[in-house]
Short mmCIF file of C-alpha atoms and ligand atoms in Angstrom, two decimals:
data_model
loop_
_atom_site.label_atom_id
_atom_site.label_comp_id
_atom_site.label_asym_id
_atom_site.label_seq_id
_atom_site.Cartn_x
_atom_site.Cartn_y
_atom_site.Cartn_z
CA MET A 1 -80.63 113.43 111.15
CA GLN A 2 -76.98 113.36 110.93
CA ILE A 3 -74.47 115.43 111.72
CA SER A 4 -71.37 115.13 110.50
CA SER A 5 -68.02 114.17 112.09
CA PHE A 6 -66.89 117.86 110.75
CA ILE A 7 -70.22 120.21 112.24
CA SER A 8 -70.39 117.44 115.83
CA ALA A 9 -67.43 118.29 116.71
CA LEU A 10 -66.47 122.63 115.82
CA PRO A 11 -65.69 124.81 117.84
CA LYS A 12 -69.04 127.28 118.03
CA ALA A 13 -70.93 129.63 120.14
CA GLU A 14 -75.19 130.29 119.88
CA LEU A 15 -76.15 133.69 119.57
CA HIS A 16 -80.51 132.72 119.85
CA LEU A 17 -81.29 130.41 121.95
CA HIS A 18 -84.84 131.41 124.15
CA ILE A 19 -84.78 129.15 127.34
CA GLU A 20 -88.53 128.25 127.44
CA GLY A 21 -87.80 126.98 124.29
CA THR A 22 -86.04 123.92 125.14
CA PHE A 23 -88.62 122.98 127.02
CA GLU A 24 -88.60 119.38 125.69
CA PRO A 25 -92.37 117.78 125.82
CA GLU A 26 -90.49 114.74 128.02
CA LEU A 27 -89.77 117.38 130.43
CA MET A 28 -92.47 119.74 130.34
CA LEU A 29 -94.89 117.06 131.69
CA TYR A 30 -92.52 115.92 134.25
CA ILE A 31 -91.97 118.91 135.70
CA ALA A 32 -96.69 119.72 134.95
CA ASP A 33 -96.63 116.63 136.91
CA ARG A 34 -93.81 117.61 139.20
CA ASN A 35 -96.01 120.79 140.42
CA GLY A 36 -99.15 119.03 140.17
CA ILE A 37 -100.77 120.84 137.07
CA ASP A 38 -103.47 120.10 133.62
CA LEU A 39 -101.19 120.53 131.02
CA GLN A 40 -103.64 120.09 128.74
CA PHE A 41 -101.25 117.68 126.79
CA ASP A 42 -101.49 113.90 128.44
CA SER A 43 -98.06 112.92 126.00
CA VAL A 44 -95.47 113.53 124.61
CA ASP A 45 -96.51 112.75 121.24
CA SER A 46 -99.83 114.68 121.98
CA LEU A 47 -96.91 117.76 122.86
CA ARG A 48 -95.39 117.26 119.42
CA ALA A 49 -98.10 116.36 117.68
CA ALA A 50 -99.28 119.94 118.26
CA TYR A 51 -96.20 120.98 116.83
CA ASN A 52 -97.11 122.55 113.64
CA PHE A 53 -97.39 125.96 113.16
CA SER A 54 -98.86 128.02 110.10
CA ASN A 55 -96.28 131.24 111.27
CA LEU A 56 -95.05 133.21 114.58
CA GLN A 57 -98.65 133.79 116.58
CA ASP A 58 -99.25 130.27 116.10
CA PHE A 59 -96.19 128.92 117.89
CA LEU A 60 -96.37 131.97 119.98
CA ASP A 61 -99.83 130.89 121.05
CA ILE A 62 -97.70 127.48 122.27
CA TYR A 63 -94.65 128.85 123.43
CA TYR A 64 -96.03 130.94 126.51
CA GLN A 65 -99.15 127.93 127.27
CA GLY A 66 -95.63 125.29 127.74
CA MET A 67 -93.84 127.61 130.38
CA ASN A 68 -96.87 127.66 132.73
CA VAL A 69 -95.15 125.29 134.49
CA LEU A 70 -92.30 126.28 135.14
CA LEU A 71 -92.58 127.18 138.97
CA THR A 72 -90.24 127.22 140.85
CA GLU A 73 -86.38 127.98 140.83
CA GLU A 74 -85.67 124.00 141.14
CA ASP A 75 -87.95 124.48 137.12
CA PHE A 76 -85.80 127.09 136.26
CA TYR A 77 -82.37 125.11 136.39
CA ASP A 78 -84.05 121.39 135.57
CA LEU A 79 -85.02 123.81 132.19
CA THR A 80 -81.70 125.39 131.07
CA LEU A 81 -79.31 122.66 132.52
CA ALA A 82 -80.90 120.14 130.41
CA TYR A 83 -79.99 123.05 127.78
CA ILE A 84 -76.73 123.33 128.64
CA GLU A 85 -76.11 118.93 128.45
CA ARG A 86 -77.47 119.28 125.12
CA VAL A 87 -75.30 121.49 123.81
CA GLY A 88 -72.28 120.42 125.93
CA ALA A 89 -72.24 117.47 123.21
CA GLN A 90 -72.44 119.23 119.95
CA ALA A 91 -69.14 121.43 120.90
CA VAL A 92 -71.23 124.46 121.99
CA ARG A 93 -68.33 126.64 124.24
CA HIS A 94 -70.49 129.89 124.85
CA VAL A 95 -74.08 130.73 124.99
CA GLU A 96 -76.01 133.85 124.82
CA ILE A 97 -79.63 132.86 126.66
CA PHE A 98 -82.57 134.86 126.11
CA PHE A 99 -84.79 134.89 128.89
CA ASP A 100 -88.87 136.50 129.09
CA PRO A 101 -89.00 137.81 132.44
CA GLN A 102 -92.16 139.09 131.94
CA ALA A 103 -93.45 135.67 131.10
CA HIS A 104 -93.46 134.80 134.52
CA THR A 105 -94.12 138.05 137.11
CA ALA A 106 -96.80 137.62 134.44
CA ARG A 107 -97.73 134.39 136.48
CA GLY A 108 -97.45 135.73 139.45
CA ILE A 109 -93.33 133.90 139.33
CA VAL A 110 -90.97 136.43 140.76
CA PHE A 111 -88.01 137.62 138.75
CA LYS A 112 -85.81 136.52 141.51
CA THR A 113 -86.87 132.86 141.25
CA VAL A 114 -86.11 132.81 137.14
CA ILE A 115 -82.72 134.42 138.35
CA ASP A 116 -81.83 132.48 140.19
CA GLY A 117 -82.26 129.35 138.52
CA ILE A 118 -81.48 129.66 134.99
CA TRP A 119 -78.11 131.35 136.95
CA ARG A 120 -76.53 128.37 139.26
CA ALA A 121 -77.59 126.03 135.77
CA LEU A 122 -75.05 128.96 134.33
CA GLU A 123 -72.27 128.12 137.09
CA THR A 124 -72.76 124.62 136.68
CA ALA A 125 -72.10 125.09 132.57
CA ARG A 126 -68.96 126.91 133.67
CA GLU A 127 -67.56 124.13 135.82
CA LYS A 128 -69.05 120.86 134.94
CA PHE A 129 -69.10 121.51 130.44
CA ASP A 130 -67.16 124.76 130.94
CA ILE A 131 -69.33 126.47 128.48
CA SER A 132 -69.37 130.18 129.27
CA SER A 133 -72.42 132.03 128.83
CA ASN A 134 -73.98 135.07 128.93
CA LEU A 135 -78.28 136.32 129.53
CA ILE A 136 -80.04 138.06 127.31
CA LEU A 137 -83.73 139.69 129.30
CA CYS A 138 -85.63 140.41 126.28
CA PHE A 139 -88.89 142.18 125.71
CA LEU A 140 -91.70 141.32 124.78
CA ARG A 141 -92.99 143.36 122.14
CA HIS A 142 -96.42 143.18 122.49
CA LEU A 143 -96.99 143.97 125.92
CA ASP A 144 -95.90 148.05 126.85
CA GLU A 145 -93.69 149.85 127.28
CA ALA A 146 -94.80 150.71 130.84
CA ASP A 147 -94.71 147.34 131.66
CA ALA A 148 -90.72 146.73 129.19
CA ILE A 149 -89.97 149.59 131.73
CA ALA A 150 -91.33 148.35 134.93
CA THR A 151 -89.19 145.00 134.16
CA LEU A 152 -85.84 146.36 133.72
CA HIS A 153 -86.37 148.13 136.85
CA GLU A 154 -86.93 144.71 139.11
CA ALA A 155 -83.30 142.91 136.21
CA LEU A 156 -81.68 146.02 138.36
CA PRO A 157 -80.56 143.56 141.04
CA TYR A 158 -79.06 142.29 138.64
CA ARG A 159 -76.83 144.10 136.52
CA ASP A 160 -74.13 141.38 137.66
CA ARG A 161 -76.10 138.58 135.99
CA ILE A 162 -77.84 140.27 132.73
CA THR A 163 -75.07 141.41 129.49
CA ALA A 164 -77.71 142.59 127.48
CA VAL A 165 -81.51 143.66 126.46
CA GLY A 166 -83.42 142.37 123.67
CA LEU A 167 -87.33 142.56 121.98
CA ASP A 168 -89.37 139.20 120.70
CA SER A 169 -93.16 138.45 120.59
CA SER A 170 -95.23 138.89 118.31
CA GLU A 171 -93.53 141.20 115.66
CA SER A 172 -96.11 142.15 113.34
CA GLY A 173 -97.25 145.73 114.52
CA HIS A 174 -94.56 145.91 117.35
CA PRO A 175 -92.39 148.64 115.73
CA PRO A 176 -88.69 148.42 118.10
CA SER A 177 -89.79 152.46 117.75
CA LYS A 178 -92.45 151.56 120.90
CA PHE A 179 -89.62 150.69 122.68
CA GLU A 180 -87.05 153.20 121.74
CA ARG A 181 -87.43 154.92 125.53
CA VAL A 182 -86.39 151.81 127.58
CA PHE A 183 -83.17 150.97 125.32
CA ALA A 184 -82.21 154.03 126.36
CA LEU A 185 -82.31 153.31 130.00
CA ALA A 186 -80.94 149.37 129.31
CA ARG A 187 -78.10 151.51 127.05
CA GLU A 188 -77.51 153.93 130.64
CA ALA A 189 -77.58 151.12 132.70
CA GLY A 190 -74.76 149.78 131.04
CA PHE A 191 -76.59 146.97 129.37
CA TYR A 192 -75.97 145.82 125.32
CA CYS A 193 -79.10 145.96 123.16
CA VAL A 194 -80.32 143.93 120.82
CA ALA A 195 -83.56 143.34 118.30
CA HIS A 196 -85.41 140.79 116.39
CA ALA A 197 -86.26 142.34 114.06
CA GLY A 198 -86.76 140.94 109.79
CA GLU A 199 -87.98 138.15 110.84
CA GLU A 200 -92.12 138.54 110.14
CA GLY A 201 -92.16 142.81 109.97
CA PRO A 202 -90.70 144.56 106.86
CA PRO A 203 -87.27 146.52 106.45
CA ASP A 204 -88.09 149.29 108.13
CA TYR A 205 -87.65 147.40 111.53
CA VAL A 206 -84.55 146.50 111.21
CA VAL A 207 -83.62 149.60 110.00
CA GLU A 208 -85.50 151.06 113.68
CA ALA A 209 -84.06 148.28 115.41
CA LEU A 210 -80.70 149.81 114.34
CA ASP A 211 -81.17 154.02 114.54
CA LEU A 212 -83.40 153.79 117.56
CA LEU A 213 -82.65 150.83 119.43
CA LYS A 214 -78.83 150.64 118.35
CA VAL A 215 -78.47 147.56 118.58
CA SER A 216 -75.04 146.05 118.19
CA ARG A 217 -76.81 142.00 116.60
CA ILE A 218 -80.12 141.88 114.85
CA ASP A 219 -81.90 138.93 115.95
CA HIS A 220 -83.31 136.73 111.76
CA GLY A 221 -83.35 139.79 109.17
CA ASN A 222 -84.07 137.28 107.15
CA ARG A 223 -86.24 140.14 105.61
CA ALA A 224 -84.31 143.06 105.43
CA LEU A 225 -82.66 141.34 101.74
CA GLU A 226 -85.54 143.40 101.03
CA ASP A 227 -83.10 146.65 101.32
CA HIS A 228 -80.52 146.41 99.46
CA ALA A 229 -79.04 149.70 100.70
CA LEU A 230 -80.01 148.51 104.25
CA THR A 231 -78.51 145.51 102.81
CA ARG A 232 -75.54 146.66 101.97
CA ARG A 233 -75.45 148.44 105.25
CA LEU A 234 -75.34 145.55 107.29
CA ALA A 235 -72.43 144.18 105.19
CA LYS A 236 -70.23 148.00 105.77
CA GLU A 237 -70.37 148.03 109.22
CA LYS A 238 -70.63 144.29 109.36
CA ILE A 239 -73.82 144.14 112.12
CA PRO A 240 -73.88 140.28 113.12
CA MET A 241 -76.55 138.65 111.42
CA THR A 242 -78.77 135.51 114.04
CA VAL A 243 -80.08 133.73 111.89
CA CYS A 244 -82.05 130.02 112.75
CA PRO A 245 -83.03 128.26 109.96
CA LEU A 246 -84.58 124.86 111.64
CA SER A 247 -87.11 127.65 113.47
CA ASN A 248 -87.31 129.50 109.80
CA HIS A 249 -88.94 126.65 107.98
CA LYS A 250 -90.93 125.67 111.75
CA LEU A 251 -92.65 128.67 110.85
CA CYS A 252 -92.97 129.57 107.79
CA VAL A 253 -90.87 132.33 107.33
CA VAL A 254 -89.38 130.42 104.19
CA LYS A 255 -91.67 127.79 101.96
CA ASP A 256 -88.83 125.43 101.77
CA LEU A 257 -84.77 125.40 103.13
CA ASP A 258 -84.63 125.31 99.50
CA ASP A 259 -85.97 128.83 99.70
CA HIS A 260 -83.58 130.07 103.14
CA PRO A 261 -81.88 132.73 101.80
CA LEU A 262 -78.43 131.67 103.96
CA PRO A 263 -76.77 131.62 101.01
CA THR A 264 -77.60 135.21 99.52
CA MET A 265 -76.55 136.71 102.69
CA LEU A 266 -73.26 134.20 102.71
CA GLU A 267 -72.59 136.21 99.32
CA ALA A 268 -73.75 139.63 100.14
CA GLY A 269 -71.17 139.78 102.61
CA LEU A 270 -73.69 139.20 105.72
CA MET A 271 -71.79 138.53 109.29
CA VAL A 272 -74.01 136.06 109.38
CA THR A 273 -74.46 133.08 112.52
CA LEU A 274 -76.30 130.01 113.03
CA ASN A 275 -78.50 129.47 115.90
CA SER A 276 -81.38 127.14 117.06
CA ASP A 277 -83.41 130.49 118.27
CA ASP A 278 -85.88 127.40 120.76
CA PRO A 279 -85.12 123.97 120.04
CA ALA A 280 -87.73 121.35 121.82
CA PHE A 281 -90.60 122.90 119.24
CA PHE A 282 -88.78 123.45 115.77
CA GLY A 283 -86.82 120.19 115.48
CA GLY A 284 -83.61 120.84 116.26
CA TYR A 285 -79.86 122.25 118.10
CA ILE A 286 -77.87 124.32 116.80
CA ASN A 287 -75.52 121.18 115.19
CA GLU A 288 -78.94 120.56 113.27
CA ASN A 289 -78.82 124.19 111.79
CA PHE A 290 -75.66 123.37 110.47
CA GLN A 291 -76.74 120.88 109.07
CA VAL A 292 -79.40 121.50 107.31
CA MET A 293 -78.59 124.73 105.30
CA LYS A 294 -74.81 122.64 104.67
CA ASP A 295 -77.21 119.23 102.90
CA HIS A 296 -78.99 122.08 101.09
CA PHE A 297 -76.69 124.52 99.82
CA ASP A 298 -73.16 122.14 99.74
CA LEU A 299 -71.16 124.68 102.36
CA SER A 300 -67.86 124.24 102.86
CA ASN A 301 -65.78 123.46 105.73
CA GLU A 302 -64.30 126.68 105.26
CA VAL A 303 -67.97 128.01 105.04
CA LEU A 304 -68.66 126.45 108.62
CA GLY A 305 -65.93 127.09 110.05
CA SER A 306 -66.06 130.84 109.49
CA ILE A 307 -69.88 131.10 110.43
CA ALA A 308 -68.66 129.83 113.89
CA ARG A 309 -65.33 132.22 114.06
CA ASN A 310 -68.17 135.33 113.31
CA SER A 311 -70.39 133.04 116.42
CA PHE A 312 -67.49 133.85 118.74
CA LEU A 313 -66.73 137.34 116.66
CA ALA A 314 -70.74 138.27 116.96
CA SER A 315 -70.07 137.73 120.99
CA PHE A 316 -70.16 139.49 123.88
CA MET A 317 -67.32 136.96 125.87
CA SER A 318 -64.76 139.33 127.24
CA GLY A 319 -61.36 139.47 125.41
CA GLU A 320 -60.14 136.73 127.07
CA ARG A 321 -62.22 134.14 126.32
CA ARG A 322 -63.15 135.54 122.65
CA SER A 323 -58.89 135.31 122.28
CA LEU A 324 -59.38 131.36 124.01
CA LEU A 325 -62.06 129.58 121.69
CA LEU A 326 -60.63 131.59 118.81
CA ASP A 327 -57.41 129.77 119.39
CA GLU A 328 -59.18 126.94 119.63
CA LEU A 329 -61.27 127.59 116.78
CA ASP A 330 -57.93 127.78 114.51
CA ALA A 331 -56.41 124.87 115.82
CA TYR A 332 -59.91 123.07 115.45
CA MET A 333 -59.35 123.45 111.73
CA ALA A 334 -55.83 123.61 110.91
CA GLY A 335 -56.75 119.95 111.83
CA SER A 336 -59.34 118.81 109.68
CA THR A 337 -57.29 120.41 106.54
N1 LIG B 401 -89.78 134.15 121.87
C1 LIG B 401 -89.38 132.77 121.26
N2 LIG B 401 -89.33 132.54 119.72
C2 LIG B 401 -89.22 133.16 119.20
C3 LIG B 401 -89.37 133.72 117.69
N3 LIG B 401 -88.80 132.64 117.33
N4 LIG B 401 -89.79 134.95 117.41
C4 LIG B 401 -90.14 136.51 118.22
N5 LIG B 401 -89.90 135.40 119.76
C5 LIG B 401 -89.62 134.92 120.02
ZN1 LIG B 402 -86.14 134.52 118.44
#
């Protein structure tokens, strides 16, 4: 995909990114080999050929299978650094990264191995690429409350490395209300909260995420548009929405990118950001997501710039870092008109 020069150099933050979803087939095969694991797929092409999904669950089945080859701290380091190198070349200045500890601890990989590997790569990101970051621990919603609470307790010794908790995995049948108490404990421990809601689930799940989990952002949120009162509320309260167009298309949340709700969201005054979700599986990183929306809806540079601005405003970065990056964006916009 040809990325416009404006998008290529536009300073931006990525706020909806599952680190396990950045596992490119080449690296997956390399790490599988390094760890002596038989992946069942023997080539990059056979892996990519399997990336044909009818819904979220179809994708999750492959996503969890792929991450089984991650065993050591070095594996998590290599995975995270590969993502940082990719987005360092896409003018990404700050990232808020989801990780799924339960998908690893359930396989006998200890929490420390996972977070030490990711953290070391994020230190490299700061030092070598001047990319700042925050980590968001996601609870897997298909598992029960007790498992989530145990995971929160495992995370507490790493409190200084984790900024927020989130909620991901199979949405249908697993409403935010199932995790009300875990999120209350997380807030008491000082974490910000976010949740996937309204990707496949109904608008009521978005309301529950706001009212019961007290989230600062909604991840996806597409189906909120079915409820006009909710849409007005999201706009009025300026709740950021982390929208992921290529993901929505690959997971059949929208049939065609022309049907994507981004223009409706913008018209409704929602605070939209654009993100890649699981870029290795969905055919593009953040700039490809900006570009497809520009191409399909003829978005102006001014609108694209305002979406980038939202990404800095909606992030959990420090006030000092936010001012610096907003200044950088202002200078970029002034220089490109
Ligand atoms: N885990 C990784 N990607 C996800 C998505 N798009 N929705 C829910 N859980 C996920
Ligand atoms: Zn996601």
